[in-house]
């Protein structure tokens, strides 16, 4: 009958009160155990094993019932909490390709068609690679042309390292380790302490370098024209080369691209005006020699341009700082599908 009471319980609370009524301080079985003390020895000898056996049976029955009730409770909850697959799913935000990455890819594609490979270099540079090897010896005034971030000097370091101010050090690194002929581009991040609507302290450049025999300014002009036409996807692109100065090229030229005005916006193509898009020139013989090559045997041209600038021109963006704000509305507006 005791066991029936246990089996009849319908939930964990009922079971607990049955347990207390049997095994608790004033429970029925507890009382039987206590009564053993007042029995005469013969009765006790015969009763004790029965009472102990009963207690064991009850304890087992309680444990079994408890497990069964817990299991039933779990089943009930699982049935109640079933996932409703017919509910509409919350809208997941989908990532897009950042305009800078997109434009880097477009540039790499255009140059790949011209037989250029892609080279890379570190963003933390020694002054040798960022300046000296590029024909900007110490206290050369050209070092002041670029607002440089200097790193804290490390122990035993002769000159502090810098955040590279341009992608031109990749020219040196590649010429040092790869025998010419060379045809490469080097896209990447560069740093200058400068910030306004058209300058951010970190921005992106793409460097171009060709080293071969009998390379002339004509090759440079053709390459730039071909690249700009392919990148801006217009055949009517005109370029203009203006004499300029870079320590690592001689002669040097700044390159302007013709634009026209469409609904108040400057659009590349046509010839209503000119705007500057890149720096270029014939690699200085001293730079070639600094890389261990014979400048009488090898010549070449180089150019460098701002990727962010090219993106702004191609896609009509007006504030460079927006590129790096991470504003999701801007990213959505200009975001490119993966
Ligand atoms: N490194 C130059 C700059 O950042 C650009 C450049 C590259 C000019 C290669 C000439 C040749 O302004």
Tab-separated table of C-alpha atoms and ligand atoms in Angstrom:
chain	number	residue	atom	x	y	z
A	1	UNK	CA	0.000	0.000	0.000
A	2	UNK	CA	2.914	2.321	0.764
A	3	UNK	CA	4.322	1.611	-2.655
A	4	UNK	CA	0.940	2.357	-4.286
A	5	UNK	CA	0.938	5.794	-2.688
A	6	UNK	CA	4.301	6.480	-4.269
A	7	UNK	CA	3.231	5.194	-7.671
A	8	UNK	CA	0.063	7.319	-7.552
A	9	UNK	CA	1.910	10.646	-7.262
A	10	UNK	CA	1.457	12.897	-10.286
A	11	UNK	CA	4.177	15.478	-9.805
A	12	UNK	CA	7.392	16.190	-7.939
A	13	UNK	CA	5.710	18.142	-5.116
A	14	UNK	CA	3.274	15.288	-4.374
A	15	UNK	CA	6.168	12.859	-4.379
A	16	UNK	CA	8.109	15.038	-1.961
A	17	UNK	CA	5.206	15.181	0.519
A	18	UNK	CA	4.795	11.407	0.335
A	19	UNK	CA	8.525	11.048	1.001
A	20	UNK	CA	8.262	13.287	4.066
A	21	UNK	CA	5.209	11.383	5.368
A	22	UNK	CA	7.227	8.124	5.158
A	23	UNK	CA	10.865	8.955	5.826
A	24	UNK	CA	10.644	12.402	7.399
A	25	UNK	CA	11.271	13.131	11.075
A	26	UNK	CA	7.783	12.026	12.042
A	27	UNK	CA	7.241	9.741	9.078
A	28	UNK	CA	5.601	6.316	9.263
A	29	UNK	CA	8.762	4.331	8.552
A	30	UNK	CA	10.821	6.547	10.809
A	31	UNK	CA	8.327	5.741	13.587
A	32	UNK	CA	8.667	2.006	12.928
A	33	UNK	CA	12.450	2.281	13.130
A	34	UNK	CA	12.167	4.185	16.399
A	35	UNK	CA	9.808	1.522	17.846
A	36	UNK	CA	12.564	-1.090	17.489
A	37	UNK	CA	14.230	0.371	20.581
A	38	UNK	CA	11.306	-0.461	22.869
A	39	UNK	CA	10.811	-4.044	21.624
A	40	UNK	CA	11.919	-7.103	23.548
A	41	UNK	CA	15.011	-8.697	21.973
A	42	UNK	CA	13.152	-11.585	20.301
A	43	UNK	CA	10.541	-9.402	18.600
A	44	UNK	CA	13.241	-6.922	17.599
A	45	UNK	CA	15.325	-9.703	16.030
A	46	UNK	CA	12.420	-10.754	13.855
A	47	UNK	CA	11.009	-7.244	13.126
A	48	UNK	CA	14.246	-5.335	12.416
A	49	UNK	CA	15.064	-7.036	9.087
A	50	UNK	CA	11.475	-6.507	7.836
A	51	UNK	CA	11.489	-2.819	8.725
A	52	UNK	CA	14.891	-2.236	7.176
A	53	UNK	CA	13.824	-4.084	4.031
A	54	UNK	CA	10.668	-1.967	3.843
A	55	UNK	CA	12.703	1.212	4.145
A	56	UNK	CA	14.933	0.074	1.328
A	57	UNK	CA	11.962	-0.765	-0.902
A	58	UNK	CA	10.395	2.606	-0.251
A	59	UNK	CA	13.632	4.448	-0.931
A	60	UNK	CA	14.059	2.640	-4.260
A	61	UNK	CA	10.450	3.291	-5.223
A	62	UNK	CA	10.889	7.018	-4.442
A	63	UNK	CA	14.022	7.218	-6.611
A	64	UNK	CA	12.373	5.422	-9.520
A	65	UNK	CA	9.243	7.547	-9.327
A	66	UNK	CA	11.295	10.719	-9.137
A	67	UNK	CA	13.174	9.840	-12.317
A	68	UNK	CA	9.917	8.978	-14.086
A	69	UNK	CA	8.260	12.258	-13.049
A	70	UNK	CA	11.312	14.317	-14.083
A	71	UNK	CA	11.380	12.596	-17.419
A	72	UNK	CA	7.671	13.238	-17.963
A	73	UNK	CA	8.217	16.901	-17.072
A	74	UNK	CA	11.018	17.177	-19.654
A	75	UNK	CA	8.892	15.510	-22.349
A	76	UNK	CA	6.090	17.938	-21.617
A	77	UNK	CA	8.404	20.938	-21.964
A	78	UNK	CA	9.967	19.658	-25.163
A	79	UNK	CA	6.515	19.169	-26.680
A	80	UNK	CA	5.494	22.690	-25.661
A	81	UNK	CA	8.659	24.398	-26.910
A	82	UNK	CA	8.713	22.934	-30.395
A	83	UNK	CA	10.267	25.334	-32.962
A	84	UNK	CA	7.698	26.776	-35.321
A	85	UNK	CA	9.338	26.553	-38.708
A	86	UNK	CA	6.539	28.500	-40.317
A	87	UNK	CA	7.423	31.727	-38.434
A	88	UNK	CA	9.118	34.365	-40.610
A	89	UNK	CA	12.896	34.505	-39.868
A	90	UNK	CA	14.380	37.776	-38.556
A	91	UNK	CA	16.104	39.731	-41.334
A	92	UNK	CA	19.852	38.890	-41.256
A	93	UNK	CA	22.183	41.737	-42.219
A	94	UNK	CA	24.256	40.764	-45.198
A	95	UNK	CA	27.806	42.016	-45.627
A	96	UNK	CA	29.031	43.669	-48.799
A	97	UNK	CA	32.414	44.291	-50.340
A	98	UNK	CA	33.885	47.606	-49.166
A	99	UNK	CA	34.332	50.077	-52.030
A	100	UNK	CA	38.092	50.209	-51.412
A	101	UNK	CA	38.408	46.427	-51.721
A	102	UNK	CA	36.229	46.482	-54.799
A	103	UNK	CA	38.385	49.126	-56.473
A	104	UNK	CA	41.614	47.302	-55.527
A	105	UNK	CA	40.193	44.195	-57.198
A	106	UNK	CA	39.196	46.160	-60.284
A	107	UNK	CA	42.693	47.650	-60.505
A	108	UNK	CA	44.394	44.289	-60.075
A	109	UNK	CA	42.187	42.888	-62.829
A	110	UNK	CA	42.982	45.676	-65.273
A	111	UNK	CA	46.723	45.303	-64.653
A	112	UNK	CA	46.599	41.523	-64.756
A	113	UNK	CA	45.360	41.872	-68.360
A	114	UNK	CA	48.491	43.951	-69.058
A	115	UNK	CA	50.719	41.234	-67.588
A	116	UNK	CA	51.359	42.874	-64.193
A	117	UNK	CA	51.625	40.718	-61.090
A	118	UNK	CA	50.770	41.854	-57.550
A	119	UNK	CA	53.506	42.502	-54.949
A	120	UNK	CA	53.212	43.379	-51.285
A	121	UNK	CA	55.346	44.903	-48.551
A	122	UNK	CA	55.080	45.697	-44.838
A	123	UNK	CA	53.204	48.736	-43.532
A	124	UNK	CA	55.862	49.320	-40.875
A	125	UNK	CA	58.996	50.200	-42.833
A	126	UNK	CA	62.574	51.112	-42.162
A	127	UNK	CA	63.667	54.542	-43.258
A	128	UNK	CA	65.979	52.848	-45.709
A	129	UNK	CA	63.096	51.385	-47.724
A	130	UNK	CA	60.665	54.270	-47.253
A	131	UNK	CA	63.183	57.064	-47.967
A	132	UNK	CA	66.901	56.397	-48.345
A	133	UNK	CA	66.866	53.731	-51.045
A	134	UNK	CA	64.348	55.880	-52.924
A	135	UNK	CA	67.007	58.579	-53.239
A	136	UNK	CA	65.871	60.566	-50.229
A	137	UNK	CA	68.967	60.522	-48.012
A	138	UNK	CA	68.722	61.822	-44.463
A	139	UNK	CA	68.092	65.573	-44.244
A	140	UNK	CA	67.022	65.546	-47.881
A	141	UNK	CA	64.279	68.196	-48.077
A	142	UNK	CA	61.974	65.730	-49.848
A	143	UNK	CA	61.551	63.806	-46.610
A	144	UNK	CA	59.603	66.774	-45.339
A	145	UNK	CA	57.194	66.524	-48.308
A	146	UNK	CA	55.400	63.712	-46.517
A	147	UNK	CA	54.086	64.044	-42.960
A	148	UNK	CA	55.556	60.897	-41.505
A	149	UNK	CA	54.472	58.851	-38.481
A	150	UNK	CA	57.655	57.733	-36.679
A	151	UNK	CA	57.579	54.743	-34.326
A	152	UNK	CA	59.193	54.735	-30.871
A	153	UNK	CA	62.787	53.619	-31.484
A	154	UNK	CA	63.545	50.088	-30.295
A	155	UNK	CA	66.673	49.282	-28.284
A	156	UNK	CA	69.761	49.272	-30.461
A	157	UNK	CA	67.911	50.671	-33.463
A	158	UNK	CA	69.888	53.298	-35.355
A	159	UNK	CA	66.835	54.994	-36.883
A	160	UNK	CA	63.230	54.670	-35.732
A	161	UNK	CA	60.971	52.823	-38.126
A	162	UNK	CA	58.066	54.584	-39.845
A	163	UNK	CA	54.562	53.802	-41.041
A	164	UNK	CA	55.165	53.742	-44.767
A	165	UNK	CA	54.124	57.029	-46.330
A	166	UNK	CA	53.693	55.532	-49.796
A	167	UNK	CA	53.787	52.159	-51.570
A	168	UNK	CA	57.095	53.041	-53.284
A	169	UNK	CA	59.220	50.993	-50.808
A	170	UNK	CA	57.699	47.895	-52.437
A	171	UNK	CA	59.634	48.911	-55.585
A	172	UNK	CA	62.886	48.490	-53.676
A	173	UNK	CA	61.915	45.270	-51.919
A	174	UNK	CA	60.895	43.651	-55.174
A	175	UNK	CA	63.915	44.794	-57.201
A	176	UNK	CA	66.182	43.495	-54.453
A	177	UNK	CA	64.812	39.981	-54.491
A	178	UNK	CA	63.378	39.408	-57.978
A	179	UNK	CA	65.603	39.576	-61.046
A	180	UNK	CA	64.249	41.785	-63.851
A	181	UNK	CA	62.338	42.074	-66.140
A	182	UNK	CA	59.605	43.171	-63.715
A	183	UNK	CA	56.018	44.225	-64.259
A	184	UNK	CA	54.122	44.641	-61.009
A	185	UNK	CA	51.611	46.595	-59.042
A	186	UNK	CA	51.673	46.990	-55.262
A	187	UNK	CA	48.378	47.993	-53.655
A	188	UNK	CA	48.167	48.689	-49.933
A	189	UNK	CA	47.685	50.975	-46.959
A	190	UNK	CA	49.850	54.017	-46.411
A	191	UNK	CA	49.951	56.583	-43.584
A	192	UNK	CA	50.466	60.333	-43.281
A	193	UNK	CA	49.551	62.631	-40.425
A	194	UNK	CA	46.977	64.592	-42.333
A	195	UNK	CA	43.190	64.808	-42.054
A	196	UNK	CA	40.503	66.800	-43.862
A	197	UNK	CA	37.762	66.129	-46.431
A	198	UNK	CA	40.278	64.870	-48.994
A	199	UNK	CA	42.951	63.440	-46.644
A	200	UNK	CA	42.762	60.667	-44.049
A	201	UNK	CA	45.765	59.581	-41.917
A	202	UNK	CA	45.455	56.107	-43.443
A	203	UNK	CA	44.676	55.752	-47.115
A	204	UNK	CA	45.367	53.375	-49.964
A	205	UNK	CA	47.788	53.611	-52.841
A	206	UNK	CA	48.631	51.458	-55.751
A	207	UNK	CA	52.172	51.470	-57.053
A	208	UNK	CA	53.202	50.397	-60.516
A	209	UNK	CA	56.701	49.367	-61.541
A	210	UNK	CA	58.145	48.182	-64.830
A	211	UNK	CA	61.848	47.330	-65.127
A	212	UNK	CA	63.199	46.046	-68.426
A	213	UNK	CA	65.576	46.969	-71.220
A	214	UNK	CA	64.850	49.996	-73.428
A	215	UNK	CA	61.808	51.208	-71.491
A	216	UNK	CA	60.781	54.748	-72.423
A	217	UNK	CA	58.371	57.470	-71.342
A	218	UNK	CA	56.193	56.320	-74.274
A	219	UNK	CA	55.605	52.989	-72.540
A	220	UNK	CA	54.597	54.837	-69.377
A	221	UNK	CA	52.119	57.082	-71.193
A	222	UNK	CA	50.544	54.174	-73.083
A	223	UNK	CA	50.236	52.107	-69.913
A	224	UNK	CA	48.577	54.910	-67.969
A	225	UNK	CA	46.156	55.732	-70.783
A	226	UNK	CA	45.223	52.088	-71.239
A	227	UNK	CA	44.793	51.547	-67.515
A	228	UNK	CA	42.649	54.663	-66.977
A	229	UNK	CA	40.395	53.818	-69.943
A	230	UNK	CA	39.860	50.275	-68.698
A	231	UNK	CA	39.334	51.317	-65.084
A	232	UNK	CA	36.874	54.132	-65.825
A	233	UNK	CA	35.310	52.100	-68.639
A	234	UNK	CA	35.416	54.988	-71.114
A	235	UNK	CA	37.333	55.311	-74.379
A	236	UNK	CA	37.283	59.116	-74.445
A	237	UNK	CA	39.734	59.508	-71.580
A	238	UNK	CA	42.495	61.995	-72.196
A	239	UNK	CA	45.569	62.330	-70.039
A	240	UNK	CA	48.015	65.171	-69.651
A	241	UNK	CA	51.494	64.816	-68.235
A	242	UNK	CA	52.945	67.782	-66.362
A	243	UNK	CA	56.632	67.931	-65.443
A	244	UNK	CA	57.028	67.425	-61.698
A	245	UNK	CA	59.543	66.279	-59.123
A	246	UNK	CA	59.921	63.040	-57.193
A	247	UNK	CA	63.339	62.081	-55.826
A	248	UNK	CA	62.992	58.508	-57.088
A	249	UNK	CA	62.020	59.282	-60.696
A	250	UNK	CA	63.757	61.346	-63.373
A	251	UNK	CA	62.098	62.808	-65.300
A	252	UNK	CA	58.941	62.930	-63.201
A	253	UNK	CA	55.428	63.765	-64.275
A	254	UNK	CA	52.146	64.384	-62.564
A	255	UNK	CA	49.289	62.994	-64.586
A	256	UNK	CA	45.958	64.740	-65.048
A	257	UNK	CA	42.870	63.150	-66.446
A	258	UNK	CA	40.240	65.071	-68.442
A	259	UNK	CA	36.812	65.449	-66.889
A	260	UNK	CA	33.425	66.744	-67.901
A	261	UNK	CA	30.618	68.041	-65.708
A	262	UNK	CA	27.427	66.013	-65.474
A	263	UNK	CA	24.576	67.326	-63.229
A	264	UNK	CA	27.050	69.426	-61.277
A	265	UNK	CA	29.418	66.511	-60.733
A	266	UNK	CA	32.869	66.009	-62.245
A	267	UNK	CA	32.932	62.840	-64.312
A	268	UNK	CA	36.115	61.356	-65.729
A	269	UNK	CA	36.074	61.544	-69.518
A	270	UNK	CA	35.766	64.428	-71.945
A	271	UNK	CA	37.972	67.468	-71.685
A	272	UNK	CA	36.183	70.318	-69.888
A	273	UNK	CA	38.930	70.450	-67.309
A	274	UNK	CA	41.859	68.511	-65.853
A	275	UNK	CA	42.369	66.917	-62.510
A	276	UNK	CA	45.412	65.280	-61.051
A	277	UNK	CA	45.220	61.536	-60.488
A	278	UNK	CA	48.743	60.215	-60.113
A	279	UNK	CA	52.492	60.712	-59.851
A	280	UNK	CA	54.907	58.950	-62.156
A	281	UNK	CA	58.252	59.000	-63.882
A	282	UNK	CA	61.248	57.040	-65.134
A	283	UNK	CA	62.912	55.179	-62.258
A	284	UNK	CA	65.971	57.161	-61.139
A	285	UNK	CA	69.253	55.384	-62.047
A	286	UNK	CA	70.394	55.793	-58.441
A	287	UNK	CA	67.330	53.856	-57.232
A	288	UNK	CA	68.118	51.042	-59.662
A	289	UNK	CA	71.720	50.997	-58.441
A	290	UNK	CA	70.545	51.003	-54.783
A	291	UNK	CA	68.842	47.674	-55.532
A	292	UNK	CA	72.046	46.164	-56.909
A	293	UNK	CA	71.093	46.438	-60.591
A	294	UNK	CA	73.133	48.078	-63.359
A	295	UNK	CA	71.292	51.232	-64.469
A	296	UNK	CA	73.048	51.104	-67.848
A	297	UNK	CA	71.414	47.773	-68.489
A	298	UNK	CA	68.005	48.208	-66.803
A	299	UNK	CA	65.539	51.086	-66.962
A	300	UNK	CA	61.919	51.433	-66.137
A	301	UNK	CA	59.012	53.534	-65.082
A	302	UNK	CA	56.978	53.807	-61.906
A	303	UNK	CA	53.742	55.421	-60.895
A	304	UNK	CA	51.711	55.778	-57.732
A	305	UNK	CA	48.107	56.764	-57.230
A	306	UNK	CA	45.493	56.953	-54.487
A	307	UNK	CA	43.019	54.083	-54.604
A	308	UNK	CA	40.465	55.949	-52.494
A	309	UNK	CA	40.683	58.908	-54.865
A	310	UNK	CA	40.115	56.680	-57.866
A	311	UNK	CA	37.105	55.142	-56.101
A	312	UNK	CA	35.667	58.600	-55.371
A	313	UNK	CA	36.037	59.606	-59.002
A	314	UNK	CA	34.581	56.413	-60.415
A	315	UNK	CA	31.638	56.079	-58.033
A	316	UNK	CA	30.877	59.741	-57.269
A	317	UNK	CA	31.689	59.813	-53.542
A	318	UNK	CA	32.497	63.215	-52.104
A	319	UNK	CA	34.049	62.850	-48.645
A	320	UNK	CA	37.075	60.625	-48.229
A	321	UNK	CA	36.563	60.340	-44.454
A	322	UNK	CA	33.267	58.477	-45.000
A	323	UNK	CA	35.326	55.555	-46.354
A	324	UNK	CA	36.595	54.734	-42.885
A	325	UNK	CA	33.713	55.819	-40.612
A	326	UNK	CA	32.041	52.422	-40.817
A	327	UNK	CA	28.627	54.138	-41.140
A	328	UNK	CA	26.366	51.304	-42.194
A	329	UNK	CA	24.123	53.611	-44.250
A	330	UNK	CA	27.091	54.760	-46.336
A	331	UNK	CA	28.385	51.215	-46.649
A	332	UNK	CA	24.939	50.065	-47.764
A	333	UNK	CA	24.656	52.852	-50.304
A	334	UNK	CA	28.023	52.139	-51.881
A	335	UNK	CA	28.426	48.530	-50.762
A	336	UNK	CA	29.118	46.098	-53.531
A	337	UNK	CA	27.593	42.628	-53.436
A	338	UNK	CA	30.079	39.884	-52.782
B	1	LIG	N1	55.205	57.735	-54.072
B	1	LIG	C1	54.694	58.925	-54.682
B	1	LIG	C2	53.725	59.582	-53.697
B	1	LIG	O1	53.233	58.933	-52.812
B	1	LIG	C3	53.982	58.623	-55.967
B	1	LIG	C4	54.938	58.127	-57.031
B	1	LIG	C5	55.154	56.786	-57.185
B	1	LIG	C6	55.568	59.014	-57.893
B	1	LIG	C7	56.003	56.324	-58.174
B	1	LIG	C8	56.406	58.560	-58.879
B	1	LIG	C9	56.625	57.219	-59.025
B	1	LIG	O2	53.406	60.749	-53.798
